[in-house]
Amino acid sequence: MKGGNKMSDYDAKYIEEKFIQYAKMNTRSNENSKAVPTTPGQVVLLKELANEIKKLGLTDVSYSDKDAYVVGKIPANSDKKVAAIGFVAHVDTADFNAENIQPQIHENYDGKDIDLGHVVTLSAKEFPSLKKVIGQTLITASGDTLLGADDKAGIAGLLGMAKYLHENPAVKHGDIWLAFGPDEEIGMGAARFDVSRFPVEFAYTLDNGNPGDIAYETFNAAAAKITFRGTVVHPGEAYGLMVNAALMANEFIDGLPQDFVPEKSKDYQGYILVLNNNGNVDHAEINLIIRDFDTDHYLKMKKLVKDLAEKLNEKYGANRVNLEMHDQYRSPGDLIKNNPYVVNLVHHAYAKMGLPVHHIPFRGGTDGDFISEKGIPTPNLFNGGANFHGRYEYVTVENMLLLAKTLTAIATTHLEMDGNRDETPLKR
Ligand SMILES: [Zn+2]
């Protein structure tokens, strides 16, 4: 704010321009790279963001080569001391063409099909969610690339909030930390995040989702490799001697719960997925993954896999079956259920914004899983885009603006409520 007490409005043009500028930058991550971050394009955007947030008055802005995160603080401007909160967005884009991204702006979208170019049509019939954005300023890619609204819409919304707070010191809040990180799409970024650089009590990711969504339960996830060692003997003389590894592997699979599979799983249900089953008489190998929202049931499924391997070892002799199993990520659900204010605060802020609340079971891993595991409860909110990870991706300026306003509402509501927190237990 430049003199006087007049409030500045949110800068929709700024949000739009920042989104377009960042969308054009190729920040696709690469799971085969050992570099941190995995691709140099991400560093370019991260350093650009560090400069941008300095311009918006953030303090303690830093980039670390070790975790490739940019962090910075919107300093508290209130006499009331409240716990610091954080917001997190990722700079990388999914495993899809990101060369020469040409965002297309469709002002006052009319609800009709859009010819994206490259003989690709964004069909209003095929994607009924487009109905919700009629009349808005719609941004798409040009048919041959993704757009990268995942998660550059989250970044643009965050910057929109930061600019608004910078220009309106009359809007009071506590310390708000922002973090921009790499390599979310390949599940490597947040695992490396040194959260001593991010001194907040709790945080939110802004990764996909629709306005009003909040996801605080994701899968608990494990992966297992089971190998089977057979005994090869000439079949004519195999009586009592041959042990067939391929058949042992089949026996193992038969022992798994037959209805606990992805094709019969939705909402808050989990599954065990047998990824492959390769075998011959001499040797067989199974790879599987376990996914489960419910931690007790997740541990039960891990035990079942372990018991099955042990049972076969008892039956066929020790050391024929070898199990290697490890946790891939854990749902932040348990941690967040013990800190219900983190979700209830969002309920209050959404209510102020007129957004109906949807608790979403997030059927995959997120940065929030890793950050929560490091002790900072971190649910996911939304970024306002749709059709992520491909050529049909889109976002609207209005939704990014809504995100910016919602983030401000969370910060101001927190200032009001901290000290008298709503700790109502969470319900799905
Ligand atoms: Zn994402």
Short mmCIF file of N, CA and C in Angstrom, two decimals, residues 85 201-202 204 336-348 410 413-424 426:
data_model
loop_
_atom_site.label_atom_id
_atom_site.label_comp_id
_atom_site.label_asym_id
_atom_site.label_seq_id
_atom_site.Cartn_x
_atom_site.Cartn_y
_atom_site.Cartn_z
N ILE A 85 2.50 -20.63 10.27
CA ILE A 85 1.93 -21.62 9.35
C ILE A 85 2.67 -21.56 8.02
N GLU A 201 4.34 -24.64 12.46
CA GLU A 201 3.69 -25.70 13.24
C GLU A 201 2.94 -26.67 12.33
N PHE A 202 2.33 -26.11 11.29
CA PHE A 202 1.63 -26.95 10.32
C PHE A 202 1.64 -26.24 8.99
N TYR A 204 0.23 -26.46 4.48
CA TYR A 204 -0.70 -27.00 3.47
C TYR A 204 0.00 -27.05 2.13
N ILE A 336 -2.60 -35.95 11.62
CA ILE A 336 -3.53 -34.83 11.47
C ILE A 336 -4.78 -35.03 12.32
N LYS A 337 -5.22 -36.30 12.47
CA LYS A 337 -6.36 -36.56 13.35
C LYS A 337 -6.04 -36.15 14.79
N ASN A 338 -4.77 -36.24 15.15
CA ASN A 338 -4.37 -35.80 16.49
C ASN A 338 -4.21 -34.29 16.58
N ASN A 339 -4.25 -33.62 15.45
CA ASN A 339 -4.17 -32.15 15.39
C ASN A 339 -5.33 -31.60 14.56
N PRO A 340 -6.58 -31.86 15.02
CA PRO A 340 -7.73 -31.56 14.16
C PRO A 340 -7.87 -30.09 13.79
N TYR A 341 -7.24 -29.22 14.60
CA TYR A 341 -7.33 -27.78 14.28
C TYR A 341 -6.81 -27.49 12.88
N VAL A 342 -5.81 -28.25 12.44
CA VAL A 342 -5.20 -28.02 11.13
C VAL A 342 -6.26 -28.12 10.02
N VAL A 343 -7.22 -29.02 10.21
CA VAL A 343 -8.31 -29.18 9.23
C VAL A 343 -9.47 -28.25 9.57
N ASN A 344 -9.79 -28.14 10.86
CA ASN A 344 -10.93 -27.30 11.25
C ASN A 344 -10.71 -25.83 10.87
N LEU A 345 -9.46 -25.38 10.97
CA LEU A 345 -9.14 -24.01 10.56
C LEU A 345 -9.54 -23.80 9.10
N VAL A 346 -9.25 -24.79 8.26
CA VAL A 346 -9.59 -24.69 6.84
C VAL A 346 -11.12 -24.68 6.66
N HIS A 347 -11.82 -25.51 7.45
CA HIS A 347 -13.29 -25.48 7.39
C HIS A 347 -13.81 -24.06 7.62
N HIS A 348 -13.27 -23.39 8.64
CA HIS A 348 -13.73 -22.03 8.97
C HIS A 348 -13.40 -21.06 7.84
N ILE A 410 -7.29 -18.22 5.38
CA ILE A 410 -6.71 -19.19 6.34
C ILE A 410 -5.80 -18.44 7.32
N THR A 413 -7.92 -16.11 9.61
CA THR A 413 -8.73 -16.89 10.54
C THR A 413 -7.85 -17.50 11.64
N HIS A 414 -6.66 -17.92 11.23
CA HIS A 414 -5.72 -18.47 12.21
C HIS A 414 -5.36 -17.42 13.27
N LEU A 415 -5.17 -16.19 12.83
CA LEU A 415 -4.86 -15.12 13.79
C LEU A 415 -6.00 -14.96 14.80
N GLU A 416 -7.24 -15.06 14.30
CA GLU A 416 -8.39 -14.95 15.20
C GLU A 416 -8.50 -16.13 16.15
N MET A 417 -8.27 -17.34 15.61
CA MET A 417 -8.60 -18.55 16.37
C MET A 417 -7.49 -19.08 17.26
N ASP A 418 -6.22 -18.77 16.91
CA ASP A 418 -5.13 -19.34 17.69
C ASP A 418 -5.25 -18.81 19.11
N GLY A 419 -5.07 -19.71 20.07
CA GLY A 419 -5.35 -19.35 21.46
C GLY A 419 -6.71 -19.88 21.87
N ASN A 420 -7.59 -20.07 20.91
CA ASN A 420 -8.91 -20.64 21.18
C ASN A 420 -9.27 -21.55 20.00
N ARG A 421 -8.45 -22.58 19.82
CA ARG A 421 -8.53 -23.40 18.61
C ARG A 421 -9.75 -24.32 18.60
N ASP A 422 -10.30 -24.50 17.43
CA ASP A 422 -11.39 -25.47 17.24
C ASP A 422 -10.76 -26.86 17.10
N GLU A 423 -10.87 -27.66 18.16
CA GLU A 423 -10.25 -28.98 18.15
C GLU A 423 -11.29 -30.09 17.97
N THR A 424 -12.43 -29.77 17.39
CA THR A 424 -13.46 -30.78 17.14
C THR A 424 -12.86 -31.97 16.40
N LEU A 426 -12.15 -34.97 13.92
CA LEU A 426 -12.44 -35.00 12.48
C LEU A 426 -13.31 -36.18 12.11
#
